[in-house]
CSV table of C-alpha atoms and ligand atoms in Angstrom, one decimal:
chain,number,residue,atom,x,y,z
A,1,UNK,CA,-17.9,-5.0,24.3
A,2,UNK,CA,-16.6,-7.9,22.3
A,3,UNK,CA,-19.7,-9.1,20.4
A,4,UNK,CA,-21.3,-5.7,20.1
A,5,UNK,CA,-18.6,-4.0,18.0
A,6,UNK,CA,-19.9,-3.3,14.5
A,7,UNK,CA,-17.8,-1.3,12.2
A,8,UNK,CA,-17.9,-0.7,8.4
A,9,UNK,CA,-15.9,0.4,5.5
A,10,UNK,CA,-18.1,2.6,3.3
A,11,UNK,CA,-16.2,3.4,0.1
A,12,UNK,CA,-17.7,5.5,-2.7
A,13,UNK,CA,-16.5,3.6,-5.8
A,14,UNK,CA,-14.6,5.9,-8.2
A,15,UNK,CA,-12.7,3.4,-10.4
A,16,UNK,CA,-9.5,3.1,-8.4
A,17,UNK,CA,-9.0,2.6,-4.7
A,18,UNK,CA,-6.7,5.2,-3.1
A,19,UNK,CA,-4.4,3.9,-0.3
A,20,UNK,CA,-6.0,6.5,2.0
A,21,UNK,CA,-9.3,4.8,1.6
A,22,UNK,CA,-8.1,1.3,1.9
A,23,UNK,CA,-6.1,2.3,5.0
A,24,UNK,CA,-9.5,3.1,6.6
A,25,UNK,CA,-10.7,-0.4,5.7
A,26,UNK,CA,-7.5,-1.9,7.2
A,27,UNK,CA,-8.0,-0.1,10.5
A,28,UNK,CA,-11.7,-1.0,10.6
A,29,UNK,CA,-10.9,-4.6,9.9
A,30,UNK,CA,-8.2,-4.8,12.6
A,31,UNK,CA,-10.5,-3.1,15.1
A,32,UNK,CA,-13.3,-5.6,14.4
A,33,UNK,CA,-11.1,-8.7,14.4
A,34,UNK,CA,-9.3,-7.6,17.6
A,35,UNK,CA,-12.7,-7.0,19.4
A,36,UNK,CA,-14.3,-10.1,18.0
A,37,UNK,CA,-16.9,-7.9,16.4
A,38,UNK,CA,-18.3,-7.5,12.9
A,39,UNK,CA,-16.6,-5.8,9.9
A,40,UNK,CA,-19.2,-4.7,7.4
A,41,UNK,CA,-18.9,-3.5,3.8
A,42,UNK,CA,-21.2,-0.8,2.5
A,43,UNK,CA,-20.8,0.4,-1.0
A,44,UNK,CA,-21.9,4.1,-1.2
A,45,UNK,CA,-22.9,3.9,-4.8
A,46,UNK,CA,-25.3,6.9,-5.0
A,47,UNK,CA,-23.2,8.7,-7.6
A,48,UNK,CA,-24.6,6.7,-10.5
A,49,UNK,CA,-22.2,8.1,-13.0
A,50,UNK,CA,-19.0,7.0,-11.1
A,51,UNK,CA,-20.4,3.8,-9.4
A,52,UNK,CA,-20.1,1.5,-12.4
A,53,UNK,CA,-19.8,-2.2,-12.1
A,54,UNK,CA,-16.1,-2.0,-12.9
A,55,UNK,CA,-15.6,0.6,-10.2
A,56,UNK,CA,-17.4,-1.6,-7.6
A,57,UNK,CA,-15.4,-4.6,-8.7
A,58,UNK,CA,-12.2,-2.7,-8.2
A,59,UNK,CA,-13.1,-2.1,-4.5
A,60,UNK,CA,-14.1,-5.7,-4.0
A,61,UNK,CA,-10.9,-6.9,-5.7
A,62,UNK,CA,-8.7,-4.7,-3.6
A,63,UNK,CA,-10.4,-5.9,-0.4
A,64,UNK,CA,-9.9,-9.6,-1.4
A,65,UNK,CA,-6.3,-9.1,-2.5
A,66,UNK,CA,-5.5,-7.5,0.9
A,67,UNK,CA,-7.4,-10.3,2.7
A,68,UNK,CA,-10.0,-7.9,4.2
A,69,UNK,CA,-12.8,-10.3,4.5
A,70,UNK,CA,-16.1,-8.8,5.5
A,71,UNK,CA,-19.0,-10.2,7.5
A,72,UNK,CA,-22.7,-10.2,6.4
A,73,UNK,CA,-23.8,-9.3,2.9
A,74,UNK,CA,-22.4,-6.3,1.1
A,75,UNK,CA,-24.9,-3.4,1.5
A,76,UNK,CA,-25.5,-1.2,-1.5
A,77,UNK,CA,-26.5,2.3,-0.5
A,78,UNK,CA,-28.8,2.8,-3.5
A,79,UNK,CA,-30.9,-0.1,-2.2
A,80,UNK,CA,-31.7,1.9,0.9
A,81,UNK,CA,-33.1,4.9,-0.9
A,82,UNK,CA,-36.6,4.4,0.6
A,83,UNK,CA,-35.1,4.4,4.1
A,84,UNK,CA,-33.3,7.6,3.4
A,85,UNK,CA,-36.4,9.4,2.3
A,86,UNK,CA,-38.5,7.9,5.1
A,87,UNK,CA,-35.9,9.4,7.6
A,88,UNK,CA,-36.2,12.7,5.8
A,89,UNK,CA,-40.0,12.6,6.3
A,90,UNK,CA,-39.5,12.0,10.0
A,91,UNK,CA,-37.1,14.9,10.2
A,92,UNK,CA,-39.6,17.2,8.4
A,93,UNK,CA,-42.4,16.1,10.7
A,94,UNK,CA,-40.4,17.0,13.9
A,95,UNK,CA,-39.2,20.2,12.4
A,96,UNK,CA,-35.5,19.0,12.4
A,97,UNK,CA,-35.6,19.6,8.7
A,98,UNK,CA,-37.5,22.0,6.5
A,99,UNK,CA,-38.1,22.7,2.8
A,100,UNK,CA,-36.8,25.8,1.0
A,101,UNK,CA,-36.5,27.0,-2.6
A,102,UNK,CA,-32.9,27.2,-3.7
A,103,UNK,CA,-31.3,28.4,-6.8
A,104,UNK,CA,-28.7,26.1,-8.4
A,105,UNK,CA,-26.6,26.1,-11.5
A,106,UNK,CA,-27.0,23.1,-13.8
A,107,UNK,CA,-23.3,21.8,-14.1
A,108,UNK,CA,-24.1,20.5,-17.6
A,109,UNK,CA,-25.7,23.5,-19.2
A,110,UNK,CA,-24.7,26.3,-16.9
A,111,UNK,CA,-28.4,27.2,-16.7
A,112,UNK,CA,-29.8,28.7,-13.4
A,113,UNK,CA,-32.8,27.0,-12.0
A,114,UNK,CA,-34.7,27.0,-8.8
A,115,UNK,CA,-36.2,24.0,-7.0
A,116,UNK,CA,-37.3,22.8,-3.7
A,117,UNK,CA,-34.7,21.2,-1.5
A,118,UNK,CA,-34.8,19.9,2.1
A,119,UNK,CA,-32.4,21.4,4.6
A,120,UNK,CA,-31.3,20.0,8.0
A,121,UNK,CA,-31.5,22.5,10.8
A,122,UNK,CA,-28.3,22.9,12.8
A,123,UNK,CA,-28.4,24.3,16.4
A,124,UNK,CA,-28.4,28.1,16.7
A,125,UNK,CA,-26.7,28.3,20.0
A,126,UNK,CA,-24.4,26.3,22.2
A,127,UNK,CA,-21.7,23.8,21.0
A,128,UNK,CA,-21.5,20.5,19.2
A,129,UNK,CA,-19.0,18.3,21.0
A,130,UNK,CA,-17.7,14.8,20.9
A,131,UNK,CA,-14.7,12.8,22.0
A,132,UNK,CA,-12.8,11.5,19.1
A,133,UNK,CA,-11.0,8.2,19.9
A,134,UNK,CA,-7.9,9.5,18.0
A,135,UNK,CA,-8.1,13.3,18.0
A,136,UNK,CA,-9.4,13.8,21.5
A,137,UNK,CA,-12.1,16.2,22.5
A,138,UNK,CA,-13.6,18.0,19.5
A,139,UNK,CA,-16.0,21.0,19.6
A,140,UNK,CA,-17.6,23.5,17.3
A,141,UNK,CA,-19.7,26.5,18.1
A,142,UNK,CA,-23.2,26.4,16.8
A,143,UNK,CA,-22.7,29.8,15.2
A,144,UNK,CA,-20.0,28.3,13.1
A,145,UNK,CA,-22.3,25.8,11.5
A,146,UNK,CA,-25.0,26.2,8.9
A,147,UNK,CA,-28.1,24.4,7.9
A,148,UNK,CA,-27.4,22.1,5.0
A,149,UNK,CA,-29.2,20.3,2.1
A,150,UNK,CA,-30.1,16.7,2.7
A,151,UNK,CA,-32.4,16.3,-0.3
A,152,UNK,CA,-31.6,17.9,-3.7
A,153,UNK,CA,-34.2,19.5,-5.9
A,154,UNK,CA,-34.4,16.4,-8.0
A,155,UNK,CA,-35.5,14.5,-4.9
A,156,UNK,CA,-32.2,12.6,-4.4
A,157,UNK,CA,-30.9,12.2,-0.8
A,158,UNK,CA,-27.5,13.7,-0.1
A,159,UNK,CA,-24.4,11.8,1.3
A,160,UNK,CA,-25.0,13.1,4.9
A,161,UNK,CA,-28.5,11.6,5.3
A,162,UNK,CA,-27.7,8.4,3.4
A,163,UNK,CA,-24.5,7.8,5.4
A,164,UNK,CA,-26.2,8.3,8.8
A,165,UNK,CA,-29.4,6.4,8.0
A,166,UNK,CA,-27.3,3.4,6.8
A,167,UNK,CA,-25.1,3.5,9.8
A,168,UNK,CA,-28.2,3.4,12.0
A,169,UNK,CA,-29.7,0.6,10.0
A,170,UNK,CA,-26.5,-1.5,10.2
A,171,UNK,CA,-26.1,-0.9,13.9
A,172,UNK,CA,-22.6,0.6,13.5
A,173,UNK,CA,-21.0,1.3,16.9
A,174,UNK,CA,-17.7,2.9,15.8
A,175,UNK,CA,-17.0,5.0,12.8
A,176,UNK,CA,-13.3,4.9,11.8
A,177,UNK,CA,-12.6,7.0,8.7
A,178,UNK,CA,-10.3,9.7,7.3
A,179,UNK,CA,-9.6,13.0,8.8
A,180,UNK,CA,-11.3,14.7,5.8
A,181,UNK,CA,-14.6,13.7,7.4
A,182,UNK,CA,-14.3,15.6,10.6
A,183,UNK,CA,-16.4,18.5,9.4
A,184,UNK,CA,-19.1,16.1,8.3
A,185,UNK,CA,-19.1,14.5,11.7
A,186,UNK,CA,-20.4,17.6,13.4
A,187,UNK,CA,-23.4,17.5,11.0
A,188,UNK,CA,-23.8,13.7,11.3
A,189,UNK,CA,-23.9,13.8,15.1
A,190,UNK,CA,-26.9,16.1,14.9
A,191,UNK,CA,-28.7,13.9,12.5
A,192,UNK,CA,-28.2,10.8,14.7
A,193,UNK,CA,-29.7,12.8,17.6
A,194,UNK,CA,-32.6,14.1,15.6
A,195,UNK,CA,-33.5,10.6,14.5
A,196,UNK,CA,-33.3,9.4,18.1
A,197,UNK,CA,-30.4,7.0,17.4
A,198,UNK,CA,-27.4,6.5,19.7
A,199,UNK,CA,-24.4,8.5,18.4
A,200,UNK,CA,-21.6,6.1,17.4
A,201,UNK,CA,-18.0,6.6,18.6
A,202,UNK,CA,-15.8,8.3,16.1
A,203,UNK,CA,-12.1,7.8,15.3
A,204,UNK,CA,-10.7,10.0,12.5
A,205,UNK,CA,-7.4,8.7,11.1
A,206,UNK,CA,-4.6,11.2,10.3
A,207,UNK,CA,-4.0,12.4,6.8
A,208,UNK,CA,-1.4,10.5,4.7
A,209,UNK,CA,1.2,13.0,3.6
A,210,UNK,CA,4.3,13.1,1.3
A,211,UNK,CA,7.8,14.1,2.3
A,212,UNK,CA,6.8,17.7,2.0
A,213,UNK,CA,3.9,17.2,4.4
A,214,UNK,CA,1.3,17.7,1.6
A,215,UNK,CA,-1.5,15.2,1.1
A,216,UNK,CA,-0.1,12.1,-0.6
A,217,UNK,CA,-1.3,11.9,-4.2
A,218,UNK,CA,-0.6,10.1,-7.4
A,219,UNK,CA,2.0,12.7,-8.2
A,220,UNK,CA,4.0,11.3,-5.4
A,221,UNK,CA,4.2,7.8,-6.8
A,222,UNK,CA,1.9,4.8,-6.7
A,223,UNK,CA,-1.3,5.8,-4.9
A,224,UNK,CA,-3.9,3.2,-5.8
A,225,UNK,CA,-4.1,-0.4,-4.6
A,226,UNK,CA,-4.0,-1.8,-8.1
A,227,UNK,CA,-0.7,0.0,-8.9
A,228,UNK,CA,1.1,-1.6,-5.9
A,229,UNK,CA,-0.1,-5.0,-7.1
A,230,UNK,CA,1.2,-4.3,-10.6
A,231,UNK,CA,4.5,-3.1,-9.3
A,232,UNK,CA,5.2,-6.4,-7.5
A,233,UNK,CA,4.3,-5.6,-3.9
A,234,UNK,CA,2.9,-8.4,-1.8
A,235,UNK,CA,-0.5,-7.8,-0.2
A,236,UNK,CA,0.9,-8.8,3.2
A,237,UNK,CA,3.6,-6.2,2.9
A,238,UNK,CA,1.2,-3.5,1.8
A,239,UNK,CA,-1.2,-4.4,4.6
A,240,UNK,CA,1.6,-4.2,7.2
A,241,UNK,CA,2.8,-0.9,5.8
A,242,UNK,CA,-0.7,0.6,5.8
A,243,UNK,CA,-1.3,-0.3,9.4
A,244,UNK,CA,1.8,1.7,10.4
A,245,UNK,CA,0.4,4.8,8.7
A,246,UNK,CA,-1.1,6.3,11.8
A,247,UNK,CA,-0.6,3.4,14.3
A,248,UNK,CA,2.3,1.8,16.0
A,249,UNK,CA,2.5,-1.1,18.4
A,250,UNK,CA,4.3,0.9,21.1
A,251,UNK,CA,7.5,-1.3,20.9
A,252,UNK,CA,10.0,-1.4,18.1
A,253,UNK,CA,8.3,-4.0,16.0
A,254,UNK,CA,7.6,-3.1,12.4
A,255,UNK,CA,7.3,-6.3,10.4
A,256,UNK,CA,4.3,-8.0,12.1
A,257,UNK,CA,2.2,-11.0,11.0
A,258,UNK,CA,-1.5,-10.5,10.6
A,259,UNK,CA,-2.1,-12.4,13.8
A,260,UNK,CA,0.3,-10.2,15.7
A,261,UNK,CA,-1.4,-7.1,14.3
A,262,UNK,CA,-4.9,-8.3,15.2
A,263,UNK,CA,-3.7,-8.9,18.7
A,264,UNK,CA,-1.8,-5.6,19.1
A,265,UNK,CA,-4.2,-3.3,17.4
A,266,UNK,CA,-6.1,-0.6,19.4
A,267,UNK,CA,-7.4,2.8,18.6
A,268,UNK,CA,-5.7,4.4,21.5
A,269,UNK,CA,-2.3,3.8,19.9
A,270,UNK,CA,-3.5,5.6,16.8
A,271,UNK,CA,-1.7,8.9,16.2
A,272,UNK,CA,-3.5,12.2,15.4
A,273,UNK,CA,-0.5,13.7,13.6
A,274,UNK,CA,-0.2,13.3,9.8
A,275,UNK,CA,1.3,9.9,8.7
A,276,UNK,CA,4.2,10.2,6.2
A,277,UNK,CA,4.1,7.8,3.3
A,278,UNK,CA,7.7,6.6,3.0
A,279,UNK,CA,8.1,4.6,-0.3
A,280,UNK,CA,11.6,3.5,0.7
A,281,UNK,CA,10.2,1.9,3.9
A,282,UNK,CA,7.5,0.1,1.9
A,283,UNK,CA,10.2,-1.2,-0.5
A,284,UNK,CA,12.3,-2.4,2.4
A,285,UNK,CA,9.2,-4.0,4.0
A,286,UNK,CA,8.2,-5.7,0.8
A,287,UNK,CA,11.8,-7.2,0.5
A,288,UNK,CA,11.4,-8.5,4.1
A,289,UNK,CA,8.1,-10.2,3.1
A,290,UNK,CA,9.6,-11.6,-0.1
A,291,UNK,CA,12.5,-13.0,1.8
A,292,UNK,CA,10.1,-14.8,4.2
A,293,UNK,CA,8.0,-16.4,1.4
A,294,UNK,CA,8.2,-20.2,1.4
A,295,UNK,CA,10.9,-21.4,-1.1
A,296,UNK,CA,8.2,-23.1,-3.3
A,297,UNK,CA,6.1,-20.0,-3.4
A,298,UNK,CA,8.9,-17.7,-4.5
A,299,UNK,CA,10.1,-20.4,-7.0
A,300,UNK,CA,6.7,-20.6,-8.6
A,301,UNK,CA,6.6,-16.8,-8.9
A,302,UNK,CA,10.0,-16.7,-10.5
A,303,UNK,CA,9.1,-19.5,-12.9
A,304,UNK,CA,6.0,-17.7,-14.0
A,305,UNK,CA,7.9,-14.5,-14.6
A,306,UNK,CA,10.7,-16.3,-16.5
A,307,UNK,CA,8.2,-17.9,-18.8
A,308,UNK,CA,6.5,-14.5,-19.4
A,309,UNK,CA,9.9,-13.0,-20.3
A,310,UNK,CA,10.6,-15.9,-22.7
A,311,UNK,CA,13.5,-17.2,-20.6
A,312,UNK,CA,14.3,-20.9,-20.1
A,313,UNK,CA,12.8,-22.5,-16.9
A,314,UNK,CA,16.2,-23.5,-15.4
A,315,UNK,CA,19.4,-21.6,-15.0
A,316,UNK,CA,22.4,-22.4,-17.2
A,317,UNK,CA,24.9,-23.5,-14.6
A,318,UNK,CA,22.9,-24.8,-11.6
A,319,UNK,CA,19.5,-25.9,-10.5
A,320,UNK,CA,16.6,-23.5,-10.0
A,321,UNK,CA,16.5,-24.7,-6.4
A,322,UNK,CA,20.1,-23.7,-5.8
A,323,UNK,CA,19.5,-20.2,-7.4
A,324,UNK,CA,16.3,-19.4,-5.5
A,325,UNK,CA,17.7,-18.6,-2.0
A,326,UNK,CA,20.4,-16.0,-3.1
A,327,UNK,CA,17.9,-14.3,-5.5
A,328,UNK,CA,15.0,-14.4,-3.1
A,329,UNK,CA,16.8,-12.5,-0.3
A,330,UNK,CA,17.7,-9.7,-2.7
A,331,UNK,CA,14.4,-9.2,-4.4
A,332,UNK,CA,12.6,-6.1,-3.3
A,333,UNK,CA,9.5,-6.3,-5.5
A,334,UNK,CA,8.3,-9.2,-7.6
A,335,UNK,CA,8.7,-7.0,-10.7
A,336,UNK,CA,12.5,-7.1,-10.2
A,337,UNK,CA,12.1,-10.6,-11.5
A,338,UNK,CA,13.5,-11.9,-13.8
A,339,UNK,CA,15.6,-8.8,-14.6
A,340,UNK,CA,17.7,-9.1,-11.5
A,341,UNK,CA,18.8,-12.6,-12.3
A,342,UNK,CA,18.3,-13.1,-16.1
A,343,UNK,CA,22.1,-13.5,-16.6
A,344,UNK,CA,21.8,-16.9,-15.0
A,345,UNK,CA,19.4,-17.9,-17.7
A,346,UNK,CA,20.9,-16.6,-20.9
A,347,UNK,CA,24.4,-16.7,-22.3
A,348,UNK,CA,24.2,-13.1,-23.7
A,349,UNK,CA,24.7,-10.8,-20.8
A,350,UNK,CA,22.8,-7.4,-21.1
A,351,UNK,CA,25.3,-4.9,-19.8
A,352,UNK,CA,23.9,-2.0,-17.8
A,353,UNK,CA,25.6,1.0,-19.5
A,354,UNK,CA,26.0,2.8,-16.2
A,355,UNK,CA,27.7,-0.2,-14.6
A,356,UNK,CA,30.0,-0.6,-17.5
A,357,UNK,CA,31.0,3.1,-17.3
A,358,UNK,CA,31.5,2.9,-13.6
A,359,UNK,CA,33.3,-0.4,-13.2
A,360,UNK,CA,34.8,-1.4,-16.5
A,361,UNK,CA,35.9,1.8,-18.2
A,362,UNK,CA,38.9,2.2,-16.0
A,363,UNK,CA,42.5,1.9,-16.6
A,364,UNK,CA,43.9,-1.5,-15.9
A,365,UNK,CA,40.5,-3.3,-15.9
A,366,UNK,CA,41.0,-4.9,-19.3
A,367,UNK,CA,44.2,-6.6,-18.1
A,368,UNK,CA,42.7,-7.4,-14.8
A,369,UNK,CA,39.7,-9.3,-16.3
A,370,UNK,CA,41.9,-11.4,-18.6
A,371,UNK,CA,44.3,-12.3,-15.8
A,372,UNK,CA,41.3,-13.5,-13.7
A,373,UNK,CA,40.0,-15.4,-16.7
A,374,UNK,CA,43.4,-17.2,-16.9
A,375,UNK,CA,43.6,-17.8,-13.2
A,376,UNK,CA,40.0,-19.1,-12.8
A,377,UNK,CA,40.5,-21.4,-15.8
A,378,UNK,CA,43.6,-22.9,-14.1
A,379,UNK,CA,42.3,-23.3,-10.5
A,380,UNK,CA,42.1,-27.0,-9.3
A,381,UNK,CA,38.5,-26.5,-8.2
A,382,UNK,CA,36.0,-23.8,-8.9
A,383,UNK,CA,34.0,-23.3,-5.7
A,384,UNK,CA,32.9,-20.2,-3.9
A,385,UNK,CA,35.5,-20.8,-1.2
A,386,UNK,CA,38.3,-21.3,-3.7
A,387,UNK,CA,37.6,-18.2,-5.7
A,388,UNK,CA,37.2,-16.2,-2.6
A,389,UNK,CA,40.5,-17.3,-1.2
A,390,UNK,CA,42.2,-16.6,-4.5
A,391,UNK,CA,40.7,-13.1,-4.9
A,392,UNK,CA,41.6,-12.3,-1.3
A,393,UNK,CA,45.2,-13.2,-2.0
A,394,UNK,CA,45.3,-10.9,-5.0
A,395,UNK,CA,43.7,-8.1,-3.1
A,396,UNK,CA,46.5,-8.2,-0.5
A,397,UNK,CA,49.2,-7.9,-3.1
A,398,UNK,CA,50.9,-4.5,-3.3
A,399,UNK,CA,49.9,-2.4,-6.3
A,400,UNK,CA,51.9,0.2,-8.3
A,401,UNK,CA,51.0,2.9,-5.7
A,402,UNK,CA,52.7,0.9,-3.0
A,403,UNK,CA,49.4,0.0,-1.2
A,404,UNK,CA,47.4,-3.2,-1.2
A,405,UNK,CA,45.2,-3.6,-4.2
A,406,UNK,CA,42.0,-4.0,-2.1
A,407,UNK,CA,38.9,-6.2,-2.6
A,408,UNK,CA,36.8,-3.4,-4.1
A,409,UNK,CA,39.2,-2.9,-7.0
A,410,UNK,CA,38.7,-6.6,-8.0
A,411,UNK,CA,35.2,-7.7,-7.0
A,412,UNK,CA,33.3,-4.8,-8.7
A,413,UNK,CA,34.7,-5.3,-12.2
A,414,UNK,CA,34.4,-9.1,-12.0
A,415,UNK,CA,30.8,-8.8,-10.9
A,416,UNK,CA,29.9,-6.4,-13.8
A,417,UNK,CA,31.8,-8.5,-16.3
A,418,UNK,CA,29.9,-11.7,-15.5
A,419,UNK,CA,26.4,-10.3,-14.7
A,420,UNK,CA,26.2,-6.9,-16.4
A,421,UNK,CA,24.9,-5.4,-13.1
A,422,UNK,CA,26.3,-3.8,-10.0
A,423,UNK,CA,24.0,-5.7,-7.6
A,424,UNK,CA,23.3,-9.3,-7.0
A,425,UNK,CA,24.1,-12.3,-4.8
A,426,UNK,CA,27.5,-12.5,-3.1
A,427,UNK,CA,30.1,-12.5,-5.8
A,428,UNK,CA,31.7,-15.9,-5.0
A,429,UNK,CA,28.4,-17.7,-4.6
A,430,UNK,CA,27.4,-16.2,-7.9
A,431,UNK,CA,30.5,-17.4,-9.7
A,432,UNK,CA,30.0,-20.9,-8.4
A,433,UNK,CA,26.4,-20.9,-9.5
A,434,UNK,CA,27.3,-19.6,-13.0
A,435,UNK,CA,30.0,-22.3,-13.4
A,436,UNK,CA,33.6,-22.0,-14.3
A,437,UNK,CA,33.4,-22.1,-18.1
A,438,UNK,CA,30.7,-19.4,-18.3
A,439,UNK,CA,32.6,-17.2,-15.9
A,440,UNK,CA,35.8,-17.5,-17.8
A,441,UNK,CA,34.1,-16.8,-21.2
A,442,UNK,CA,32.3,-13.8,-19.8
A,443,UNK,CA,35.5,-12.3,-18.3
A,444,UNK,CA,37.2,-12.7,-21.6
A,445,UNK,CA,34.4,-11.2,-23.7
A,446,UNK,CA,33.8,-8.3,-21.2
A,447,UNK,CA,37.4,-7.3,-21.4
A,448,UNK,CA,36.6,-6.0,-24.9
A,449,UNK,CA,34.2,-3.5,-23.2
A,450,UNK,CA,36.8,-2.5,-20.6
A,451,UNK,CA,39.6,0.0,-20.9
B,501,LIG,N1,-18.3,7.1,1.1
B,501,LIG,C1,-17.6,8.0,2.1
B,501,LIG,C2,-16.1,8.0,1.6
B,501,LIG,O1,-15.7,7.2,0.9
B,501,LIG,C3,-17.8,7.4,3.4
B,501,LIG,C4,-17.1,7.9,4.5
B,501,LIG,C5,-17.4,7.2,5.9
B,501,LIG,O2,-18.4,7.5,6.5
B,501,LIG,O3,-16.7,6.3,6.2
B,501,LIG,O4,-15.5,9.0,1.9
């Protein structure tokens, strides 16, 4: 089957690309690349109001950003209008379609008007059946179907006829699309048959749902491809995450390279049950991808974001190259930068009020910070190993309650005092990178915030 597979992504441009739609593109792309077939792009631009140039560009941008390269020229559905109407003429001539006068309400004026439309004739008895590659055997009784409009009274062809005629024209062998099209599929199968064309194989992908099992929407968080880009997600991470919405490799792999995904992908491993959109998992996955970026790539990204935030290009106490590794492995989205490490670049620490409240406004912390300032100032050498050994020693001392002081009592206030935050690189590594004088200065000035 390898060189005969032809699949397509057929978005209707609306201005932003929902992840449910782009997930269909991802599955089609992987299916084609796995089979060595063709992945086609058809823009279903018949809604002239919504299909503006900007809306179409958004689709193309989202595809390029995610690395979904397509084969052959992009097909614009509006360019095929003559084919759609010619197919309708054939259906009329064989009796598979018929004309009727229908009343409709003008959505703009609310006026009732009647006009001639073309309807497709559905079978009156028996069943329509097909084997869905994801959902299994599907059937519908003829009596549960109705004839439907394929040409409106203004002469324009409806989605169903345009979609099927274009699939025939493009030689599409497999239709991989969202669950919401299952009802349409019963209609489309009949149109393929009436036009004497082979019926393609269908695979309907499960709905993407939120934690409550309801369709995932913009109320649940980022829902459009552009938002993920803006929020600092890497395209490779989003791609990997989208593949797992309805598919799994069958082993415990989750982070998989594009090559591994192409090799492993198959429709029979697609799940029919709803796919839960887990934002925490995406965040984790994005962090994994950021951690794996080449040093130079992450460094360039950080530099760009430092410049945009008006911060200096190099940290105060060390080189940018030394700072990159500990920051890189703790960055979850690119938009964490430079906020998660700005205290390396400017003398004035911005203290997170919640961190101050939690770690500094505690009895004894003021004295603790100034005693560490004194001790650090007097240490023969100020390395991560030396500060660690020293803090360990202090933690083992017996406190007023008769128990060892413990590391937590010491490291948390020190961290907040020198960085303003509760999270960051390992404390001792961070102290060394900041440098002794800066650490001592910050401990002393933060003691004024402490109780
Ligand atoms: N334009 C339709 C959509 O975006 C096409 C569905 C399809 O056949 O893939 O829902």
